Short mmCIF file of C-alpha atoms in Angstrom, two decimals:
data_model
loop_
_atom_site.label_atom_id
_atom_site.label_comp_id
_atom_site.label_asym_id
_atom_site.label_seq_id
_atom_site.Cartn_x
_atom_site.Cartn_y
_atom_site.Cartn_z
CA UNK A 292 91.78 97.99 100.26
CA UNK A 293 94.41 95.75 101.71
CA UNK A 294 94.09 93.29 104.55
CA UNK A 295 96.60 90.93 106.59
CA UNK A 296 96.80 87.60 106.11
CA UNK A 297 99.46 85.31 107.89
CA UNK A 298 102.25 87.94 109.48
CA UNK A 299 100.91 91.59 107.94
CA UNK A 300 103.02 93.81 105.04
CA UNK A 301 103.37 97.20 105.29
CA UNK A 302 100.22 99.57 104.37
CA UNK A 303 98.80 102.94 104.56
CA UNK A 304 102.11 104.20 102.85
CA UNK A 305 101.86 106.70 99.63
CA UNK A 306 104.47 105.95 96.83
CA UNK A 307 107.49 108.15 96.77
CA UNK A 308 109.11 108.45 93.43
CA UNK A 309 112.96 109.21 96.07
CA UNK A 310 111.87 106.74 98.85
CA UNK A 311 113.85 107.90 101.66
CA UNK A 312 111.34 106.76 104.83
CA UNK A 313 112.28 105.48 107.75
CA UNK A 314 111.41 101.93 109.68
CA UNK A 315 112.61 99.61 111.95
CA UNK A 316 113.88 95.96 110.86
CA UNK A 317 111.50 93.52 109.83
CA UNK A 318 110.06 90.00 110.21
CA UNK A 319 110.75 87.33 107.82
CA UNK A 320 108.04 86.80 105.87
CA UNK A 321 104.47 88.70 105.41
CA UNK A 322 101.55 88.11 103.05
CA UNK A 323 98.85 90.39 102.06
CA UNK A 324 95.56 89.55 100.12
CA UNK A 325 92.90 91.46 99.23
CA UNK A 326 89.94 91.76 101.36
CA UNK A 327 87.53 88.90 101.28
CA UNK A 328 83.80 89.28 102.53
CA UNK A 329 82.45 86.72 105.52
CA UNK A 330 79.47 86.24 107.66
CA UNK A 331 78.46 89.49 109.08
CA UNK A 332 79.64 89.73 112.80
CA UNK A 333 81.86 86.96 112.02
CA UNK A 334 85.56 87.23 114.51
CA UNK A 335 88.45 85.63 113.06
CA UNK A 336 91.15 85.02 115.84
CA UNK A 337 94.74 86.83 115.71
CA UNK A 338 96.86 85.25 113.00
CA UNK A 339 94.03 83.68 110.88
CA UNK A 340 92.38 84.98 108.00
CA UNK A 341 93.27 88.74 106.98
CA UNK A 342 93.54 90.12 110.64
CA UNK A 343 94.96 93.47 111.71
CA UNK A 344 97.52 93.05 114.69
CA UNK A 345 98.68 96.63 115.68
CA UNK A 346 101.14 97.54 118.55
CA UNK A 347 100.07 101.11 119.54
CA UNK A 348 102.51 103.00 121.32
CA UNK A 349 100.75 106.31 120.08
CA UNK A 350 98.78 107.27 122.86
CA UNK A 351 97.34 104.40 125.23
CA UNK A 352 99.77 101.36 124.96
CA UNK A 353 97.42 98.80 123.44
CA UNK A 354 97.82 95.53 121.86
CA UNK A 355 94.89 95.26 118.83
CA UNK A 356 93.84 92.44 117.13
CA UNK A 357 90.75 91.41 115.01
CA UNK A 358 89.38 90.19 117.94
CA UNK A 359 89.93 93.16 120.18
CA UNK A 360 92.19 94.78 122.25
CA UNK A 361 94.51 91.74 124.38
CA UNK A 362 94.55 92.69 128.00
CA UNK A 363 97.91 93.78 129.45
CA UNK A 364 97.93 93.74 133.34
CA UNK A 365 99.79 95.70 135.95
CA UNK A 366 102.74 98.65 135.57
CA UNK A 367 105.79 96.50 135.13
CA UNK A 368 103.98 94.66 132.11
CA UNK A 369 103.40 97.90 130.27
CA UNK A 370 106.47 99.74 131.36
CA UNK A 371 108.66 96.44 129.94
CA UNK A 372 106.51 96.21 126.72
CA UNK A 373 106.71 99.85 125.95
CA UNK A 374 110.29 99.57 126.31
CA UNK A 375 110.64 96.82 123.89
CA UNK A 376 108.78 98.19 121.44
CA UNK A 377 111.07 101.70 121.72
CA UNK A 378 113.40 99.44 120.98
CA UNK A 379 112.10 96.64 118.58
CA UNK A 380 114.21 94.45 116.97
CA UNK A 381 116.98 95.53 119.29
CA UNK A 382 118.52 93.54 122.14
CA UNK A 383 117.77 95.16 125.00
CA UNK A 384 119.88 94.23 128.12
CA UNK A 385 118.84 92.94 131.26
CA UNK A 386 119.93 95.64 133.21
CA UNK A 387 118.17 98.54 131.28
CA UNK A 388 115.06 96.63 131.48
CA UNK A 389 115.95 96.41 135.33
CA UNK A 390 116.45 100.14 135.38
CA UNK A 391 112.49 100.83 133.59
CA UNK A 392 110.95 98.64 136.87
CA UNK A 393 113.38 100.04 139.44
CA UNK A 394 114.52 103.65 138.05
CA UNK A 395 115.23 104.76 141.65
CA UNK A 396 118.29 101.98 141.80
CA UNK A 397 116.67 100.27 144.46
CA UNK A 398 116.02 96.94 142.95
CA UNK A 399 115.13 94.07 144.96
CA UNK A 400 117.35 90.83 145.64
CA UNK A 401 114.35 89.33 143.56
CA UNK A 402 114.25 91.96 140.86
CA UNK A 403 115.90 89.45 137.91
CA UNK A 404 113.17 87.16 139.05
CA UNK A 405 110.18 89.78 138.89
CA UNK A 406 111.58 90.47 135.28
CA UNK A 407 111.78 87.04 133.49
CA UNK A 408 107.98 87.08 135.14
CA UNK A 409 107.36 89.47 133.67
CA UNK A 410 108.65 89.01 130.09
CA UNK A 411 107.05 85.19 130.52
CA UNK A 412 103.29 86.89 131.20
CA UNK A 413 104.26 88.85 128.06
CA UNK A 414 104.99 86.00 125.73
CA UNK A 415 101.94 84.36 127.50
CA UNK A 416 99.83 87.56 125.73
CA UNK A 417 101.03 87.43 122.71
CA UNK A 418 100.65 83.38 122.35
CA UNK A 419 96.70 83.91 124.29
CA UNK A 420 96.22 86.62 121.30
CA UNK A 421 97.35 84.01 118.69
CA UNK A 422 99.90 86.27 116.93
CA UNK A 423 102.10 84.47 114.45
CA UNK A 424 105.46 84.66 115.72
CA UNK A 425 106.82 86.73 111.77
CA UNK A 426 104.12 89.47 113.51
CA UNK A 427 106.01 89.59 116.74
CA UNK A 428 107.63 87.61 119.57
CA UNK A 429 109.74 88.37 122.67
CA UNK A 430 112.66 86.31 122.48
CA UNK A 431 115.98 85.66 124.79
CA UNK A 432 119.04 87.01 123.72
CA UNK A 433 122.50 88.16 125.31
CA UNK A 434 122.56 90.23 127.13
CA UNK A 435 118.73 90.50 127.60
CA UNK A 436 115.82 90.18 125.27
CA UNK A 437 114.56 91.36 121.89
CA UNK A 438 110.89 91.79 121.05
CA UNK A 439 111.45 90.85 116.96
CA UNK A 440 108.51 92.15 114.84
CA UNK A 441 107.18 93.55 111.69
CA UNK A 442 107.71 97.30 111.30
CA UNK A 443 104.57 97.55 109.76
CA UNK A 444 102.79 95.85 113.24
CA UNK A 445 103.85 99.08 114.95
CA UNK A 446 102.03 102.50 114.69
CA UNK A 447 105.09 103.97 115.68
CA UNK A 448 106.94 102.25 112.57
CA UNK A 449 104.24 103.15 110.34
CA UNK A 450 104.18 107.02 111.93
CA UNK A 451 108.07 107.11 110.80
CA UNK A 452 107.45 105.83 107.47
CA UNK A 453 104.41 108.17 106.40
CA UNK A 454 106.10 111.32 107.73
CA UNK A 455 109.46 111.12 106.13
CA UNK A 456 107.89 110.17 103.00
CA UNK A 457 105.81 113.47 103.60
CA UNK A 458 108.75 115.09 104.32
CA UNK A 459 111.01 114.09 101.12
CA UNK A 460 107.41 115.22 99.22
CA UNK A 461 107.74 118.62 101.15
CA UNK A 462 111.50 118.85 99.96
CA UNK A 463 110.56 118.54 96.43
CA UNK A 464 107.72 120.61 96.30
CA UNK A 465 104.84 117.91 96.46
CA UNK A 466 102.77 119.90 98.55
CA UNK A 467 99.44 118.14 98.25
CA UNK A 468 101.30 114.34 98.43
CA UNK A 469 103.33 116.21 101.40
CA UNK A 470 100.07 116.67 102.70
CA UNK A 471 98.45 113.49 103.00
CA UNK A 472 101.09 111.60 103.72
CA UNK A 473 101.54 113.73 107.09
CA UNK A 474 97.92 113.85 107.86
CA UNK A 475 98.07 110.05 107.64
CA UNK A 476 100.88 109.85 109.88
CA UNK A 477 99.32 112.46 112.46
CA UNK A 478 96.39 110.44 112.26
CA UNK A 479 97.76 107.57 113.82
CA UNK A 480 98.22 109.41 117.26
CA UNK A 481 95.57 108.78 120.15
CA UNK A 482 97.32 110.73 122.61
CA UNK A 483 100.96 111.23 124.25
CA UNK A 484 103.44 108.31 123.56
CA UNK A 485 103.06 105.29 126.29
CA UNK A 486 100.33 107.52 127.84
CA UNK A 487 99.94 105.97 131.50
CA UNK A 488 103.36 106.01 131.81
CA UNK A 489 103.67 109.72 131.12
CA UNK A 490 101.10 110.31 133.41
CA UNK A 491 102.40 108.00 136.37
CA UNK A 492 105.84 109.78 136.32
CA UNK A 493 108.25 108.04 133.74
CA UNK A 494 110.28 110.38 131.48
CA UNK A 495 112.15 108.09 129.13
CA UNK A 496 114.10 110.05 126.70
CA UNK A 497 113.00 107.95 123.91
CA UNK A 498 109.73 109.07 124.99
CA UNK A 499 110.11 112.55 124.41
CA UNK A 500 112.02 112.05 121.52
CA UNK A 501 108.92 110.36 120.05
CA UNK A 502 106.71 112.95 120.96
CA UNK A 503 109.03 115.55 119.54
CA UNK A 504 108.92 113.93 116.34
CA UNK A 505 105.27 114.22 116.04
CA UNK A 506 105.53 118.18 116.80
CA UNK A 507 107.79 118.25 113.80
CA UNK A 508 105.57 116.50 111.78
CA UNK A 509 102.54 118.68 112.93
CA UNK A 510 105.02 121.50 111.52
CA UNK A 511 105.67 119.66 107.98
CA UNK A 512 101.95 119.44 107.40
CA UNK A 513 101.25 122.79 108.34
CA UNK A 514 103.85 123.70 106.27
CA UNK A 515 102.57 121.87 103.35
CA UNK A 516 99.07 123.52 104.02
CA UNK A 517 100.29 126.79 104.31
CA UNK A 518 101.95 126.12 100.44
CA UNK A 519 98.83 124.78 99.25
CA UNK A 520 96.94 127.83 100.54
CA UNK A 521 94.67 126.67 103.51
CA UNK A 522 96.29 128.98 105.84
CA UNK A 523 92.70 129.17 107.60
CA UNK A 524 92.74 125.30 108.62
CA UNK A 525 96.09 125.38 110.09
CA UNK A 526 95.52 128.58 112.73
CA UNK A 527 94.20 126.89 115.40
CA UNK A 528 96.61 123.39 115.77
CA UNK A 529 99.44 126.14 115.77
CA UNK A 530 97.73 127.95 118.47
CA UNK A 531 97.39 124.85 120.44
CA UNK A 532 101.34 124.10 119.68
CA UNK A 533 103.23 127.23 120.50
CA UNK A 534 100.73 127.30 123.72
CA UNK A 535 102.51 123.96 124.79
CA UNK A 536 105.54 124.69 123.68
CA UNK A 537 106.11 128.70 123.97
CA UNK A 538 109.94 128.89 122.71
CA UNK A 539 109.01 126.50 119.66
CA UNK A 540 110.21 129.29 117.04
CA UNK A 541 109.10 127.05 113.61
CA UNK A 542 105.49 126.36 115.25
CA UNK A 543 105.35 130.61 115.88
CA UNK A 544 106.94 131.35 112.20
CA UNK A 545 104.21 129.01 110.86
CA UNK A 546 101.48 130.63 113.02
CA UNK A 547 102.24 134.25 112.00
CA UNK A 548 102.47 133.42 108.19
CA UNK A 549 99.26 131.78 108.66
CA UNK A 550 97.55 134.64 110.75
CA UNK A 551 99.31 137.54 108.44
CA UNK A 552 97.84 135.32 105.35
CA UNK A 553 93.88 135.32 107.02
CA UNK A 554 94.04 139.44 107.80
CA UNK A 555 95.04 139.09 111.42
CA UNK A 556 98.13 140.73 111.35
CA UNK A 557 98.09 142.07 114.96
CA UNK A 558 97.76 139.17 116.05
CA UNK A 559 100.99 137.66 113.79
CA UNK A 560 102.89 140.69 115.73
CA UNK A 561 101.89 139.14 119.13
CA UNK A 562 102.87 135.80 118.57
CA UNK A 563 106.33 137.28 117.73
CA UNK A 564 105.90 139.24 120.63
CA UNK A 565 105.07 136.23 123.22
CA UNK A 566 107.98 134.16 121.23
CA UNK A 567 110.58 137.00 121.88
CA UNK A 568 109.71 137.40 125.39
CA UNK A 569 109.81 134.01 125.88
CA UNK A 570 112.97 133.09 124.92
CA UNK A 571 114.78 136.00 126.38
CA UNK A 572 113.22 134.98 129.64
CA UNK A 573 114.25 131.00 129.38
CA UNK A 574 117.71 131.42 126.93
CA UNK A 575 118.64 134.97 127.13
CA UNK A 576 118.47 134.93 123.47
CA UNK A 577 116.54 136.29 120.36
CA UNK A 578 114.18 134.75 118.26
CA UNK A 579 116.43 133.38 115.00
CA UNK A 580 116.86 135.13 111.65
CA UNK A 581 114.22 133.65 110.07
CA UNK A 582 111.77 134.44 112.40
CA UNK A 583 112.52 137.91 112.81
CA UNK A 584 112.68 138.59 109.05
CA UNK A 585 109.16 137.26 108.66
CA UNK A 586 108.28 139.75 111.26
CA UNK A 587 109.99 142.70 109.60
CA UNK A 588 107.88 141.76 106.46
CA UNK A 589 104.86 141.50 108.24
CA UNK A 590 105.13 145.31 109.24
CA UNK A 591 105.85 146.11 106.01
CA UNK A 592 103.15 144.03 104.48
CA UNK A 593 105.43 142.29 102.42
CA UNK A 594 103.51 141.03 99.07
CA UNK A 595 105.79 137.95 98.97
CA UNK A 596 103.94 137.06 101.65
CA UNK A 597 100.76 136.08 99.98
CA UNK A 598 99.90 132.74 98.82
CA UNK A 599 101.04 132.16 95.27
CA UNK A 600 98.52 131.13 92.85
CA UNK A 601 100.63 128.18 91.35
CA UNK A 602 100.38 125.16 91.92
CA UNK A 603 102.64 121.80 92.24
CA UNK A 604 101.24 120.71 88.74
CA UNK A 605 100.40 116.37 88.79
CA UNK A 606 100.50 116.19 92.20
CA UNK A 607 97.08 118.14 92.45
CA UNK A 608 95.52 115.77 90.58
CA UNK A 609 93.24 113.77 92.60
CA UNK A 610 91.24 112.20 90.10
CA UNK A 611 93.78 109.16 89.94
CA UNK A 612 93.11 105.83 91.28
CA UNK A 613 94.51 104.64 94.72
CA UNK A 614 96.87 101.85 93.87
CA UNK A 615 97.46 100.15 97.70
CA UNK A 616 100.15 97.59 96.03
CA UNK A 617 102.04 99.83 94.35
CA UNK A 618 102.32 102.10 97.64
CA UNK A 619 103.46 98.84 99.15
CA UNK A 620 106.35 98.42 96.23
CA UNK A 621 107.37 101.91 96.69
CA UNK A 622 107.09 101.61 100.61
CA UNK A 623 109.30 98.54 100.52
CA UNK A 624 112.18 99.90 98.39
CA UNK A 625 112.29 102.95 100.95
CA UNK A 626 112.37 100.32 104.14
CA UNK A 627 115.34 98.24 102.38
CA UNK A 628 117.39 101.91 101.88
CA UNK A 629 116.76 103.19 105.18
CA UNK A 630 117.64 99.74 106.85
CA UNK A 631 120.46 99.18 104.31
CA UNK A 632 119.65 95.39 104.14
CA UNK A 633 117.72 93.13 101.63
CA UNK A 634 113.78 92.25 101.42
CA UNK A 635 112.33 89.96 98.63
CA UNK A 636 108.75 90.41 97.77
CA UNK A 637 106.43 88.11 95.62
CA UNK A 638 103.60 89.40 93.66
CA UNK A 639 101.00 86.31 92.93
CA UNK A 640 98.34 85.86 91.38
CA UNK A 641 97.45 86.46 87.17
CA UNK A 642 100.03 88.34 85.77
CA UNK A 643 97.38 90.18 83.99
CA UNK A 644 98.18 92.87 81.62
CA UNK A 645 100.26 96.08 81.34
CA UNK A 646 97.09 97.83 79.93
CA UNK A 647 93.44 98.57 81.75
CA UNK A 648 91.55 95.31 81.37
CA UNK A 649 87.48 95.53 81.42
CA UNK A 650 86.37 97.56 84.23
CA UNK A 651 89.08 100.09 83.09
CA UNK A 652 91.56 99.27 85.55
CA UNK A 653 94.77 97.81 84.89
CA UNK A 654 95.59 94.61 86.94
CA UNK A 655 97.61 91.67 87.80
CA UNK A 656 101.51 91.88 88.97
CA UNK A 657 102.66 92.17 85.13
CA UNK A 658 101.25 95.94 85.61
CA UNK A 659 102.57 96.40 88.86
CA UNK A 660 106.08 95.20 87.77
CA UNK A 661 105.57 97.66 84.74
CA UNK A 662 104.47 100.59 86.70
CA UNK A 663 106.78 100.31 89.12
CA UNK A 664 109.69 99.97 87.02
CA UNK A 665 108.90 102.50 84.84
CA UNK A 666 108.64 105.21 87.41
CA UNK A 667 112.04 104.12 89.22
CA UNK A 668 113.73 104.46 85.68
CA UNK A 669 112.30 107.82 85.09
CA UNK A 670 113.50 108.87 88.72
CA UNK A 671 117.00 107.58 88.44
CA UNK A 672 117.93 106.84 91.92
CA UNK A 673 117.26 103.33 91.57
CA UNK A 674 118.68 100.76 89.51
CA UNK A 675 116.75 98.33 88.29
CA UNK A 676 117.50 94.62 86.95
CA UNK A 677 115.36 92.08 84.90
CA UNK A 678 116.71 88.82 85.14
CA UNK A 679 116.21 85.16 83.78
CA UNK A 680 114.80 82.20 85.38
CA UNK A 681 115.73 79.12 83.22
CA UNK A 682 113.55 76.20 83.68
CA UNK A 683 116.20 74.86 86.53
CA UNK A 684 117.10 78.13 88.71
CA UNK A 685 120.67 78.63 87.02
CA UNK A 686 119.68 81.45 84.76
CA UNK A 687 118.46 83.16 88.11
CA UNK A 688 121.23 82.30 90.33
CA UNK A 689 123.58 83.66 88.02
CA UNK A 690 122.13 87.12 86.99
CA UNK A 691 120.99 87.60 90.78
CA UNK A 692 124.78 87.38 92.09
CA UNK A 693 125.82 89.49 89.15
CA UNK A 694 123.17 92.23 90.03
CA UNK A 695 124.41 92.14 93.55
CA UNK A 696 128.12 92.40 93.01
CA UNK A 697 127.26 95.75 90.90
CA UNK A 698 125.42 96.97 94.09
CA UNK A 699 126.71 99.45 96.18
CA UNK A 700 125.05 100.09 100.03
CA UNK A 701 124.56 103.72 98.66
CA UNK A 702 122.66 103.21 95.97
CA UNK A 703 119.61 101.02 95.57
CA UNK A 704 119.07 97.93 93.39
CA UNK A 705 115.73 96.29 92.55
CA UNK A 706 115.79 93.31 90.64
CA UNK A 707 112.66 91.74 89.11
CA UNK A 708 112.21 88.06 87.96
CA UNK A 709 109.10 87.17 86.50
CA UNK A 710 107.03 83.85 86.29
CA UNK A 711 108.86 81.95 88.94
CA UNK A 712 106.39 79.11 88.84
CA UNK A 713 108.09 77.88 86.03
CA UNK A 714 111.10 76.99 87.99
CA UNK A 715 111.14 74.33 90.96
CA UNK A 716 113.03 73.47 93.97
CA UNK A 717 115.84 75.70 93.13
CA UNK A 718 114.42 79.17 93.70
CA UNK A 719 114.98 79.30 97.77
CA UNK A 720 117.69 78.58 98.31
CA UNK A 721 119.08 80.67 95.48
CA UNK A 722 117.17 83.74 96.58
CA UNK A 723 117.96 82.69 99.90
CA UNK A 724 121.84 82.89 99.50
CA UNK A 725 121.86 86.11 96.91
CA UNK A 726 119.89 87.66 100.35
CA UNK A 727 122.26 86.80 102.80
CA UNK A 728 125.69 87.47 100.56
CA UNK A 729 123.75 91.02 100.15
CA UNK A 730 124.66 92.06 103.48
CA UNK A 731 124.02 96.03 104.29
CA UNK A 732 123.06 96.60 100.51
CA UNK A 733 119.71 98.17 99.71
CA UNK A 734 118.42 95.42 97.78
CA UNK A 735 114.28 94.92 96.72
CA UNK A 736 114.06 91.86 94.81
CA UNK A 737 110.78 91.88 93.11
CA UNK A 738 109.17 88.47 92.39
CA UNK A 739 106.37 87.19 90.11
CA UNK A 740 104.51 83.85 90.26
CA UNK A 741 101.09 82.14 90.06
CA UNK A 742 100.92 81.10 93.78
CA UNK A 743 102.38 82.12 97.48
CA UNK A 744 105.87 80.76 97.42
CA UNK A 745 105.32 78.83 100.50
CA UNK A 746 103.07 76.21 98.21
CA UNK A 747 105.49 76.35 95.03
CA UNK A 748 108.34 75.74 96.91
CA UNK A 749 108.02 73.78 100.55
CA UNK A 750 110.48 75.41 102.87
CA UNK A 751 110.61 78.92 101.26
CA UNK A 752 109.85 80.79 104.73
CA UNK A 753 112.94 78.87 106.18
CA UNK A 754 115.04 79.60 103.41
CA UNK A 755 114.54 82.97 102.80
CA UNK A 756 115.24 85.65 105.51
CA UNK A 757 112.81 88.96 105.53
CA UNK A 758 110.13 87.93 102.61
CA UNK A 759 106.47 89.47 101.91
CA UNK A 760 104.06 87.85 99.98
CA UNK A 761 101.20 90.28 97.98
CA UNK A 762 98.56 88.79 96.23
CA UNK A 763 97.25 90.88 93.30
#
């Protein structure tokens, strides 16, 4: 299992052989550790240790740390923060945020005022929760403010991720992968998005937006279910769905498949019923071809209907370790194509071996590096580049500029260099520049060392823009 240390990494992600997820843009540098035992009842504060900061927009809006939930006061503090984080790592202007505490137009002479108070008691939670500043942090910029933080701090962020990498597992027939991922990401709800605020009155689009991605996600698992023939399981969230939502016509085709499938088929031919009535009363229209073919093939009792007895082949098999730092690899190639920009991450620790050592596991980063790059190469999507070091940083300079001008921002690179500890002051600021010269290109460079860059090389967090550190 992996914990935070320092500003967290992404987690919780499965590893998709096309990673096509999305995220929002990340913080500069991250580590990750393994967990480490301590003094039972022991509290570490926010920050320290291997904490788990989480900005939940999912339901209640909460701030979560190790040491508990950090208290937000008052309306205009949650209505600002929820904002922000609808919008992380965007600027936000002054006047939107304006609009959230005064929708009605009727802002008061003092209304600029009440907002930098607002955004200063905010900064004041974040500093009174001790969160590192890579984690999050509400800064001033024109024409507003941006709240800059790690995608992987917000459930939100970490919803997105999970369910398009159960979606692109759906596409290519990973039904049982397709299936955990989504449950994962479904998981992460607690309620409506920005809860109180539904409830007091605000109807953000970006609010409903959220929440309609989460009713197409319930739809993508129930799909996957339905393929991997637990048609029972799935009856009564679809009931619950097209109740909410009557004219939803994927939520009803899913429902009567799953019905027809359990011997209710009467009751398949009434949720066609309700969805045709339904519409004609709120559109005027029809249900859609799809829809009303299932039906006709329902009355006829259609044997293509059934489930079908094969099966998705490796993906079924469950008896296969859980590898959390690979699914971070994987997770972090899919960020940098989705954001089109660069990330650099450094594997430390014993390189180990490519081969299961003792206790019949295979560890170290020389495995991970191995695993990983075998499975991109037998995908083909990805390009991948070993370069040299050289004792002084050259070596590595050069092949990491020629790797990038053979990049395109359509097609993504990851470039490995292994056993960085034997090169010194050199490495930042190379990596530092190949990063920024990258530019919108999908870029993963994958490092190896010993030791956390920060203590190899002083000034490596400065240097080098949107970094995570895993220790293996």
């Amino acid at each position: 299992m992996l914990h935070q240390t320092r500003p967290p990494t992404i987690s919780g992600s499965h590893p998709a052989h096309r990673p096509r997820v999305a995220a929002q843009p990340g913080a500069r540098s991250a580590v990750l550790t393994r967990a480490r035992s301590g003094p039972p009842g022991a509290v570490r504060p926010a920050g320290a240790g291997d904490p788990k900061v989480s900005f939940r927009l999912l339901g209640p809006l909460e701030i979560v740390t190790a040491a508990g939930p950090l208290p937000l006061r008052g309306m205009n503090q949650r209505a600002v923060l929820a904002f922000l984080l609808l919008h992380a790592n965007q600027v936000v202007a002054t006047s939107d945020l304006m609009q959230v505490l005064w929708p009605g137009g009727d802002a008061p002479p003092t209304a600029r005022k009440v907002l930098q108070n607002t955004v200063s008691a905010l900064r004041g939670v974040l500093a009174r929760g001790g969160i590192p500043a890579p984690v999050a942090s509400l800064v001033s910029q024109a024409p507003g403010y941006v709240l800059r933080m790690a995608p992987e701090a917000l459930d939100l962020a970490r919803f997105r991720i999970l369910a398009d990498q159960g979606r692109s597992a759906l596409a290519a027939g990973q039904t049982e992968s397709a299936s955990r991922s989504l449950k994962a990401a479904l998981g992460l709800w607690r309620g409506r998005a920005g809860q109180e605020l539904a409830e007091s009155g605000v109807d953000w689009p970006e609010l409903a937006t959220v929440d309609g991605a989460r009713a197409a996600a319930l739809e993508d698992f129930c799909d996957a279910e339905l393929r991997n023939g637990r048609h029972h399981e799935v009856i009564r969230s679809l009931e619950a769905t097209t109740a909410a939502e009557p004219s939803r016509e994927r939520s009803c085709h899913l429902l009567m498949l799953a019905l027809y499938r359990a011997g209710r088929q009467a009751e398949a031919l009434r949720a066609y019923e309700r969805l045709q009535q339904q519409l004609e009363r709120d559109f005027g229209v029809q249900p859609g071809r799809e829809v009303r073919d299932l039906h006709q093939a329902i009355i006829n009792q259609d044997p293509a209907l059934l489930p079908s007895a094969g099966t998705d082949g490796p993906d079924l098999d469950f008896s296969s370790r859980p590898d959390p730092e690979l699914d971070l690899l994987f997770a972090l190639l899919a960020f940098v194509q989705r954001q089109q920009r660069p990330h650099v991450v450094t594997l430390t620790g014993a390189a180990g071996t490519t081969g299961a050592g003792a206790s019949g596991v295979a560890g170290g980063h020389g495995r991970l590096v191995s695993e990983l790059t075998s499975r991109l190469q037998q995908d083909g999507q990805v390009t991948v580049w070993h370069v040299r070091t050289g004792p002084d940083g050259a070596a590595l300079g050069d092949d990491l500029r020629a790797a990038l001008r053979r990049a395109t921002p359509h097609h993504p690179l990851v470039v490995v260099a292994e056993n960085l500890h034997h090169v010194r002051g050199a490495v930042p600021d190379c990596v530092g520049e190949v990063i920024r010269e990258a530019g919108r290109t999908p870029l993963l460079v994958v490092l190896t060392a010993r030791a956390a860059p920060e203590s190899l090389w002083p000034g490596w967090n400065a240097a080098v823009p949107w970094s995570t550190t895993v220790m293996v």
